Short mmCIF file of C-alpha atoms and ligand atoms in Angstrom, two decimals:
data_model
loop_
_atom_site.label_atom_id
_atom_site.label_comp_id
_atom_site.label_asym_id
_atom_site.label_seq_id
_atom_site.Cartn_x
_atom_site.Cartn_y
_atom_site.Cartn_z
CA MET A 1 0.00 -0.01 0.00
CA SER A 2 1.28 3.51 -0.76
CA THR A 3 2.44 5.86 2.00
CA PRO A 4 -0.42 7.35 4.03
CA LEU A 5 -1.26 11.02 3.92
CA ARG A 6 -0.81 12.24 7.53
CA LEU A 7 -3.14 14.82 9.01
CA GLY A 8 -2.45 17.08 11.99
CA ILE A 9 -5.79 18.41 13.24
CA ALA A 10 -5.90 21.64 15.26
CA GLY A 11 -9.31 22.16 16.88
CA LEU A 12 -11.42 19.30 18.16
CA GLY A 13 -14.79 21.00 18.40
CA THR A 14 -17.84 19.88 16.43
CA VAL A 15 -16.08 19.89 13.05
CA GLY A 16 -12.75 18.42 14.23
CA THR A 17 -14.58 15.62 15.99
CA GLY A 18 -16.52 14.92 12.81
CA VAL A 19 -13.34 14.76 10.76
CA VAL A 20 -11.76 12.27 13.24
CA LYS A 21 -14.86 10.08 12.99
CA ILE A 22 -14.81 10.04 9.17
CA VAL A 23 -11.07 9.23 9.02
CA ARG A 24 -11.56 6.37 11.51
CA GLN A 25 -14.86 4.96 10.33
CA LYS A 26 -14.31 5.22 6.59
CA ALA A 27 -10.60 4.40 6.42
CA ASN A 28 -11.04 1.67 3.76
CA LEU A 29 -13.37 3.75 1.59
CA LEU A 30 -11.04 6.77 1.70
CA ALA A 31 -7.98 4.62 0.88
CA GLU A 32 -9.77 2.97 -2.01
CA ARG A 33 -10.96 6.25 -3.46
CA ALA A 34 -7.68 8.11 -3.03
CA GLY A 35 -5.32 5.22 -3.76
CA ARG A 36 -3.52 5.80 -0.42
CA PRO A 37 -4.61 5.78 3.21
CA VAL A 38 -5.47 8.90 5.14
CA THR A 39 -4.32 8.90 8.76
CA ILE A 40 -4.19 11.26 11.68
CA THR A 41 -0.88 11.54 13.46
CA ALA A 42 -1.33 14.47 15.84
CA VAL A 43 -4.05 16.68 17.30
CA SER A 44 -4.33 19.87 19.27
CA ALA A 45 -7.19 21.52 21.12
CA ARG A 46 -7.80 23.83 24.03
CA THR A 47 -8.61 20.98 26.43
CA ARG A 48 -7.11 17.49 26.24
CA ASP A 49 -9.30 15.55 28.63
CA LYS A 50 -12.77 16.31 27.38
CA ASP A 51 -15.33 13.69 26.45
CA ARG A 52 -15.83 14.16 22.73
CA GLY A 53 -17.14 10.70 22.04
CA ILE A 54 -13.92 9.83 20.15
CA ASN A 55 -10.75 8.15 21.30
CA ILE A 56 -7.73 10.36 20.57
CA SER A 57 -5.19 8.40 22.65
CA SER A 58 -3.41 7.02 19.62
CA TYR A 59 -2.62 10.49 18.29
CA ALA A 60 0.27 12.61 19.41
CA TRP A 61 -0.91 15.62 21.41
CA GLU A 62 0.27 19.21 21.08
CA ASP A 63 -0.94 22.02 23.32
CA ASP A 64 0.17 24.58 20.76
CA PRO A 65 -1.32 24.46 17.22
CA VAL A 66 1.87 26.10 15.86
CA ALA A 67 3.93 23.20 17.20
CA LEU A 68 1.43 20.81 15.60
CA ALA A 69 1.68 22.62 12.26
CA LYS A 70 5.48 22.19 12.23
CA ARG A 71 5.63 18.49 13.08
CA ASP A 72 7.67 16.28 10.73
CA ASP A 73 5.01 13.58 10.84
CA VAL A 74 2.24 15.93 9.52
CA ASP A 75 1.71 16.36 5.77
CA VAL A 76 -1.52 18.37 5.90
CA PHE A 77 -2.40 20.84 8.65
CA VAL A 78 -6.14 20.87 9.23
CA GLU A 79 -7.00 24.19 10.80
CA LEU A 80 -10.31 24.08 12.72
CA VAL A 81 -9.39 26.55 15.44
CA GLY A 82 -11.33 29.53 14.06
CA GLY A 83 -10.84 33.26 14.46
CA SER A 84 -9.36 35.65 11.90
CA ASP A 85 -6.05 36.10 13.69
CA GLY A 86 -4.34 34.62 16.75
CA PRO A 87 -3.45 30.94 16.88
CA ALA A 88 -5.32 29.98 13.69
CA LYS A 89 -3.34 32.42 11.51
CA ALA A 90 -0.04 31.83 13.32
CA ALA A 91 -0.40 28.06 12.87
CA THR A 92 -1.49 28.33 9.25
CA GLU A 93 1.53 30.49 8.46
CA ALA A 94 3.79 28.13 10.36
CA ALA A 95 2.37 25.12 8.44
CA LEU A 96 2.98 26.76 5.04
CA ALA A 97 6.48 27.83 6.06
CA ALA A 98 7.18 24.24 7.17
CA GLY A 99 6.05 22.91 3.78
CA LYS A 100 2.64 21.58 4.75
CA ASP A 101 -0.60 21.88 2.81
CA VAL A 102 -3.46 23.46 4.73
CA VAL A 103 -7.15 22.59 4.86
CA THR A 104 -9.26 25.10 6.81
CA ALA A 105 -12.88 25.91 7.65
CA ASN A 106 -11.87 29.44 8.65
CA LYS A 107 -13.79 31.98 6.62
CA ALA A 108 -12.84 34.89 8.91
CA MET A 109 -9.16 34.24 8.51
CA LEU A 110 -9.37 33.98 4.72
CA ALA A 111 -11.68 36.97 4.42
CA HIS A 112 -9.15 39.10 6.24
CA HIS A 113 -5.87 37.50 5.17
CA GLY A 114 -6.73 35.41 2.12
CA GLN A 115 -4.45 37.24 -0.32
CA ALA A 116 -1.41 37.13 1.95
CA LEU A 117 -1.95 33.50 2.82
CA ALA A 118 -2.50 32.55 -0.83
CA LEU A 119 0.76 34.25 -1.74
CA ALA A 120 2.56 32.50 1.14
CA ALA A 121 1.18 29.14 0.00
CA GLU A 122 2.34 29.65 -3.54
CA ASP A 123 5.78 30.79 -2.41
CA ALA A 124 6.06 27.61 -0.39
CA GLY A 125 4.66 25.44 -3.22
CA ARG A 126 1.78 24.38 -0.99
CA VAL A 127 -2.02 24.61 -1.25
CA ILE A 128 -4.71 26.05 0.97
CA ARG A 129 -8.17 24.48 0.55
CA PHE A 130 -11.27 25.88 2.26
CA GLU A 131 -14.46 24.14 1.07
CA ALA A 132 -15.74 24.00 4.64
CA ALA A 133 -15.46 27.77 5.02
CA VAL A 134 -18.43 28.51 2.72
CA ALA A 135 -21.92 27.03 3.01
CA GLY A 136 -20.99 24.02 5.16
CA GLY A 137 -21.56 20.77 3.31
CA ILE A 138 -22.35 22.32 -0.08
CA PRO A 139 -19.36 21.83 -2.42
CA VAL A 140 -19.64 25.39 -3.75
CA ILE A 141 -15.90 26.17 -3.85
CA LYS A 142 -15.38 23.12 -6.04
CA ALA A 143 -18.35 23.98 -8.24
CA LEU A 144 -17.12 27.53 -8.79
CA THR A 145 -13.41 26.85 -9.11
CA GLU A 146 -13.54 23.65 -11.10
CA GLY A 147 -16.92 22.79 -12.50
CA LEU A 148 -17.66 26.29 -13.80
CA ALA A 149 -14.04 27.13 -14.80
CA GLY A 150 -15.16 27.44 -18.43
CA ASN A 151 -17.70 30.19 -17.64
CA GLU A 152 -17.48 33.89 -17.20
CA ILE A 153 -19.36 34.29 -13.92
CA SER A 154 -21.89 37.11 -13.92
CA ARG A 155 -23.39 36.81 -10.50
CA VAL A 156 -23.11 34.85 -7.28
CA MET A 157 -25.97 34.93 -4.78
CA GLY A 158 -27.00 33.03 -1.77
CA VAL A 159 -28.27 32.44 1.69
CA MET A 160 -25.11 31.45 3.49
CA ASN A 161 -25.87 31.77 7.17
CA GLY A 162 -28.11 29.01 8.43
CA THR A 163 -28.69 30.65 11.79
CA CYS A 164 -30.18 33.75 10.23
CA ASN A 165 -32.32 31.67 7.92
CA TYR A 166 -33.48 29.64 10.92
CA ILE A 167 -34.38 32.80 12.81
CA LEU A 168 -36.25 34.39 9.90
CA THR A 169 -38.20 31.29 8.96
CA ARG A 170 -39.02 30.40 12.55
CA MET A 171 -40.28 33.95 13.20
CA GLN A 172 -42.65 33.43 10.32
CA SER A 173 -43.81 29.91 11.08
CA ALA A 174 -44.28 30.43 14.83
CA GLY A 175 -45.33 34.10 14.63
CA LEU A 176 -42.67 34.91 17.25
CA PRO A 177 -40.70 38.14 17.67
CA TYR A 178 -37.01 38.33 16.79
CA GLU A 179 -35.85 38.41 20.41
CA ASP A 180 -37.69 35.16 21.30
CA VAL A 181 -36.34 33.25 18.29
CA PHE A 182 -32.83 34.62 18.87
CA GLU A 183 -32.98 33.16 22.40
CA GLU A 184 -34.31 29.85 21.00
CA ALA A 185 -31.41 29.72 18.54
CA ASN A 186 -29.06 30.41 21.44
CA GLN A 187 -30.52 27.55 23.49
CA LEU A 188 -30.18 25.24 20.48
CA GLY A 189 -26.47 26.13 20.18
CA TYR A 190 -26.92 27.59 16.68
CA LEU A 191 -25.26 30.93 17.40
CA GLU A 192 -21.56 31.61 17.02
CA ALA A 193 -19.71 32.45 20.27
CA ASP A 194 -20.06 36.07 19.13
CA PRO A 195 -23.65 36.11 17.83
CA THR A 196 -23.09 39.35 15.86
CA LEU A 197 -21.05 37.26 13.46
CA ASP A 198 -24.29 35.52 12.53
CA VAL A 199 -27.04 38.10 12.96
CA GLY A 200 -24.87 41.04 11.88
CA GLY A 201 -24.28 39.38 8.54
CA ILE A 202 -20.49 39.22 9.11
CA ASP A 203 -20.12 35.44 8.80
CA ALA A 204 -22.15 35.41 5.62
CA GLY A 205 -20.20 38.46 4.34
CA HIS A 206 -16.92 36.62 4.88
CA LYS A 207 -18.24 33.74 2.78
CA LEU A 208 -19.46 36.03 0.01
CA SER A 209 -16.08 37.74 -0.23
CA LEU A 210 -14.38 34.41 -0.76
CA LEU A 211 -16.78 33.43 -3.54
CA SER A 212 -16.30 36.83 -5.19
CA SER A 213 -12.55 36.32 -5.33
CA ILE A 214 -12.92 32.99 -7.17
CA ALA A 215 -15.81 34.16 -9.39
CA PHE A 216 -14.31 37.49 -10.48
CA GLY A 217 -10.56 36.89 -10.18
CA CYS A 218 -10.06 39.62 -7.65
CA GLU A 219 -8.31 39.82 -4.29
CA VAL A 220 -10.58 39.04 -1.38
CA ASP A 221 -12.06 42.34 -0.23
CA PHE A 222 -14.27 41.72 2.76
CA ALA A 223 -13.92 45.32 3.89
CA SER A 224 -15.92 46.47 0.85
CA VAL A 225 -18.90 44.10 1.42
CA GLU A 226 -21.93 46.25 2.24
CA LEU A 227 -23.14 44.55 5.37
CA GLU A 228 -26.44 44.74 7.14
CA GLY A 229 -27.75 42.21 9.67
CA ILE A 230 -31.19 40.95 10.55
CA GLU A 231 -31.40 42.54 14.01
CA ARG A 232 -33.98 45.16 12.96
CA ILE A 233 -36.31 42.77 11.17
CA THR A 234 -39.60 42.51 13.04
CA ILE A 235 -42.38 39.99 12.83
CA GLU A 236 -44.41 42.81 11.27
CA ASP A 237 -41.86 43.10 8.41
CA ILE A 238 -42.10 39.37 7.85
CA ASN A 239 -45.88 39.49 7.82
CA HIS A 240 -46.01 42.53 5.50
CA ALA A 241 -43.57 40.79 3.13
CA ALA A 242 -45.71 37.64 3.19
CA ASP A 243 -48.83 39.65 2.42
CA MET A 244 -47.08 40.93 -0.73
CA GLY A 245 -45.93 37.42 -1.74
CA PHE A 246 -42.34 37.73 -0.45
CA ARG A 247 -40.06 36.20 2.14
CA ILE A 248 -37.27 38.01 3.94
CA LYS A 249 -33.84 36.42 3.57
CA LEU A 250 -30.33 37.46 4.53
CA LEU A 251 -29.13 37.43 0.94
CA GLY A 252 -25.66 37.86 -0.41
CA VAL A 253 -25.18 39.17 -3.91
CA ALA A 254 -21.86 39.71 -5.72
CA GLN A 255 -21.47 40.89 -9.30
CA LEU A 256 -18.88 42.63 -11.36
CA THR A 257 -20.38 45.55 -13.29
CA GLY A 258 -18.97 48.39 -15.33
CA ARG A 259 -18.96 50.41 -12.15
CA GLY A 260 -16.90 47.88 -10.19
CA LEU A 261 -17.40 44.97 -7.82
CA GLU A 262 -20.73 44.95 -6.04
CA GLN A 263 -20.83 42.85 -2.89
CA ARG A 264 -23.67 43.13 -0.45
CA MET A 265 -25.03 40.97 2.33
CA SER A 266 -28.34 42.29 3.58
CA PRO A 267 -31.91 41.28 4.40
CA CYS A 268 -33.93 41.38 1.18
CA LEU A 269 -37.40 40.48 0.03
CA VAL A 270 -37.39 37.60 -2.44
CA PRO A 271 -40.44 36.05 -4.12
CA ALA A 272 -42.05 33.47 -1.81
CA ASN A 273 -42.29 30.96 -4.66
CA SER A 274 -38.63 31.24 -5.73
CA PRO A 275 -36.08 28.56 -4.65
CA LEU A 276 -34.54 31.12 -2.25
CA GLY A 277 -37.93 32.11 -0.94
CA GLN A 278 -38.73 28.52 -0.12
CA LEU A 279 -35.51 27.85 1.78
CA GLU A 280 -36.38 26.78 5.32
CA GLY A 281 -34.47 26.54 8.58
CA GLY A 282 -30.69 26.22 8.70
CA THR A 283 -30.33 25.19 5.08
CA ASN A 284 -28.08 27.22 2.77
CA MET A 285 -28.50 27.93 -0.94
CA VAL A 286 -25.99 29.30 -3.39
CA VAL A 287 -26.91 30.46 -6.90
CA LEU A 288 -24.09 30.69 -9.44
CA GLU A 289 -24.67 32.34 -12.83
CA GLY A 290 -22.32 31.87 -15.76
CA ASP A 291 -22.40 32.74 -19.44
CA GLN A 292 -22.39 29.09 -20.55
CA VAL A 293 -24.33 27.36 -17.81
CA GLU A 294 -26.87 30.13 -17.14
CA GLN A 295 -27.81 29.26 -13.59
CA VAL A 296 -26.73 26.56 -11.12
CA VAL A 297 -28.51 26.29 -7.77
CA LEU A 298 -26.83 24.44 -4.93
CA ARG A 299 -28.76 23.66 -1.75
CA GLY A 300 -27.67 21.85 1.41
CA PRO A 301 -26.80 21.97 5.06
CA GLY A 302 -24.79 25.07 5.96
CA ALA A 303 -23.37 23.90 9.26
CA GLY A 304 -23.11 20.99 11.69
CA GLU A 305 -20.71 18.17 12.38
CA GLY A 306 -21.38 15.88 9.45
CA PRO A 307 -21.81 18.45 6.66
CA THR A 308 -18.78 20.58 7.62
CA ALA A 309 -16.56 17.57 8.23
CA SER A 310 -17.70 16.29 4.84
CA ALA A 311 -16.40 19.47 3.19
CA VAL A 312 -13.09 19.25 5.06
CA MET A 313 -12.69 15.66 3.90
CA GLY A 314 -13.42 16.68 0.27
CA ASP A 315 -10.39 18.91 0.44
CA VAL A 316 -8.26 16.29 2.21
CA MET A 317 -9.18 13.78 -0.46
CA ASP A 318 -8.16 16.19 -3.27
CA ILE A 319 -4.73 16.58 -1.67
CA THR A 320 -4.48 12.81 -1.11
CA ARG A 321 -5.20 12.25 -4.79
CA GLY A 322 -2.56 14.80 -5.77
CA PHE A 323 -5.01 17.37 -7.01
CA ARG A 324 -3.52 20.78 -6.38
CA ILE A 325 -5.21 24.02 -7.28
CA LYS A 326 -4.43 27.65 -6.45
CA THR A 327 -6.32 29.01 -3.46
CA PHE A 328 -8.70 31.24 -5.37
CA GLY A 329 -8.54 29.31 -8.66
CA ARG A 330 -5.67 31.28 -10.24
CA PRO A 331 -2.24 32.48 -9.16
CA ALA A 332 -2.60 34.96 -6.27
CA ALA A 333 -0.42 37.52 -8.03
CA ALA A 334 -2.86 37.52 -10.97
CA LEU A 335 -5.83 38.49 -8.79
CA THR A 336 -6.88 42.08 -9.46
CA LYS A 337 -7.86 44.76 -6.97
CA ALA A 338 -11.49 45.37 -7.90
CA LYS A 339 -13.07 48.79 -7.40
CA PRO A 340 -15.91 48.50 -4.88
CA ALA A 341 -19.30 49.62 -6.19
CA LYS A 342 -22.72 50.11 -4.66
CA ALA A 343 -25.67 48.15 -6.02
CA ALA A 344 -25.91 49.39 -9.60
CA THR A 345 -29.09 47.65 -10.68
CA PRO A 346 -32.23 49.61 -9.70
CA ALA A 347 -34.72 47.67 -7.56
CA PRO A 348 -37.93 48.40 -5.64
CA TYR A 349 -37.46 48.89 -1.92
CA TYR A 350 -39.59 48.14 1.10
CA LEU A 351 -39.45 50.92 3.70
CA ARG A 352 -40.86 50.78 7.22
CA MET A 353 -40.68 53.65 9.66
CA ALA A 354 -42.65 55.31 12.39
CA LEU A 355 -43.64 58.97 12.12
CA ASP A 356 -44.82 61.39 14.73
CA ASP A 357 -48.61 61.33 14.30
CA LYS A 358 -49.08 65.01 13.43
CA PRO A 359 -50.31 66.98 10.44
CA GLY A 360 -47.96 67.11 7.46
CA ALA A 361 -45.60 64.33 8.68
CA LEU A 362 -46.35 61.99 5.80
CA ALA A 363 -46.18 64.86 3.28
CA LYS A 364 -42.62 65.64 4.47
CA VAL A 365 -41.51 62.04 3.91
CA ALA A 366 -43.16 61.94 0.46
CA THR A 367 -41.43 65.17 -0.48
CA VAL A 368 -38.03 63.88 0.56
CA LEU A 369 -38.57 60.72 -1.51
CA GLY A 370 -39.80 62.70 -4.50
CA THR A 371 -36.93 65.17 -4.34
CA ALA A 372 -34.41 62.31 -4.35
CA GLY A 373 -36.16 60.87 -7.43
CA VAL A 374 -37.70 57.92 -5.55
CA SER A 375 -41.22 57.17 -6.67
CA ILE A 376 -43.79 55.56 -4.33
CA ASP A 377 -45.58 52.48 -5.58
CA ARG A 378 -47.64 51.55 -2.53
CA MET A 379 -48.11 52.95 0.90
CA ARG A 380 -49.92 51.93 4.07
CA GLN A 381 -50.34 53.37 7.50
CA TYR A 382 -51.25 50.72 10.08
CA MET A 383 -52.20 50.20 13.73
CA HIS A 384 -50.88 53.38 15.21
CA ASP A 385 -50.66 54.13 18.90
CA ASP A 386 -51.39 57.54 20.46
CA SER A 387 -48.28 59.37 19.32
CA THR A 388 -46.60 57.55 16.44
CA ALA A 389 -47.79 56.27 13.09
CA PRO A 390 -46.08 53.20 11.62
CA ILE A 391 -45.77 53.59 7.82
CA LEU A 392 -45.02 51.04 5.14
CA ILE A 393 -43.88 52.22 1.70
CA VAL A 394 -42.96 50.18 -1.33
CA THR A 395 -41.06 52.20 -3.89
CA HIS A 396 -40.88 51.80 -7.66
CA LYS A 397 -37.43 50.70 -8.91
CA THR A 398 -34.74 53.08 -7.73
CA THR A 399 -30.97 53.09 -7.34
CA ARG A 400 -29.34 52.58 -3.96
CA ASP A 401 -27.68 55.98 -4.37
CA ALA A 402 -31.09 57.73 -4.74
CA LEU A 403 -32.52 55.79 -1.84
CA ASP A 404 -29.53 56.57 0.41
CA LYS A 405 -29.96 60.30 -0.39
CA ALA A 406 -33.64 60.06 0.57
CA LEU A 407 -32.84 58.14 3.78
CA SER A 408 -30.20 60.64 4.79
CA ASP A 409 -32.52 63.60 4.16
CA MET A 410 -35.28 61.77 5.99
CA SER A 411 -33.17 61.37 9.10
CA ALA A 412 -32.96 65.15 9.31
CA LEU A 413 -36.76 65.55 9.36
CA ASP A 414 -38.39 66.45 12.66
CA VAL A 415 -41.18 63.91 12.22
CA ILE A 416 -39.27 60.59 12.18
CA ALA A 417 -39.96 58.61 15.34
CA THR A 418 -38.13 55.43 14.31
CA ASP A 419 -35.43 55.34 11.65
CA PRO A 420 -36.53 53.61 8.48
CA VAL A 421 -35.79 49.93 7.78
CA ALA A 422 -35.04 49.72 4.04
CA LEU A 423 -35.05 46.30 2.35
CA ARG A 424 -34.31 45.70 -1.29
CA ILE A 425 -36.85 43.67 -3.18
CA GLU A 426 -34.66 41.33 -5.18
CA SER A 427 -35.61 39.60 -8.38
CA VAL A 428 -34.07 36.16 -8.18
N1 HSE B 501 -22.83 30.12 11.97
C1 HSE B 501 -22.84 29.68 10.62
C2 HSE B 501 -24.26 29.55 10.15
C3 HSE B 501 -22.18 28.33 10.44
O1 HSE B 501 -25.21 29.71 10.93
O2 HSE B 501 -24.45 29.29 8.99
C4 HSE B 501 -20.73 28.42 10.17
O3 HSE B 501 -20.41 29.45 9.27
#
């Protein structure tokens, strides 16, 4: 039998435990498929003596992931520590410098340091693979980098944070307010240690920036992703959207236009009967559009032990088979610096705000919209209390620039009781 490929795994949380299980339980299958065995030689985690439901006594132990990354008996460093900097980055850099390939699930690290790490990998003649970093078990990195390599990609879209999709769909199905469902998600262990990564759209924004780099051949530019979370979405928004035949989704959209690279991750209204509109619970969906293939829709579990470990193992198997590809699908030095652009395509917007309930308040809002060139399609005033009047406006198609001008002028009005929530109505 050929020499085994030896893994050093840093991080034995949910995903790391899942990877250990696959390597142990499917040893024969993996060896048959790759033509050589896959083994684990060493592991590292914060706590050694924790019951993880796996026996790690046959693996060498390292307290420090950097030491693990440098071990002579490790061929591939599997980074499952997490965090954009700190030990994860130090160990990844150490692994590359020591001549190891790297498999990681760390979207934050790549979103912030992807270009530098890709350059370091190429300098060292090593690869970094990160299927598990985007959309859990969905093989979207492979689809984009390999399967669609013959296409010019026009747009990448998707729901890439299962926690947000769980919260939004559960609010709708149970008729519960955001705060209650957030707490439910917390109890179920769905939320990241820092929940703003999920509900602030940051985790999904990291993922989108990685897909953009592959799709459009540009350096990862997470800083330019327009980010908006789901924290201000109310059950009323969800119900209003449903009344109009829409669902609210935390939707990522990236496209390269004449104006530059548009990347946004924000709550949007999508048609209820579209594939994205019908996405329930923690499931993810990524839509890839190319000039030859038109549209490919990938749907699957976005998180969890099995799905994420499955993605890690896909990368490990590529390396075991000798398949080596540049981090973002082309040499890092050839990636361009794209100019960031705001959403260029006009779209209708949903606006919700509360006004002081006094004469002329609505007229002032309508004037601001009209002056900015934003035309009102529909409007409704509903269930107001003694002093404020909640208003719902759906605009005709408008640009984000025009809308932003209107929102900024609106904030200066003396009749706004609650700042507007503005949600793009996306045609998908
Ligand atoms: N917290 C993420 C999600 C999973 O809810 O989709 C890992 O990115």
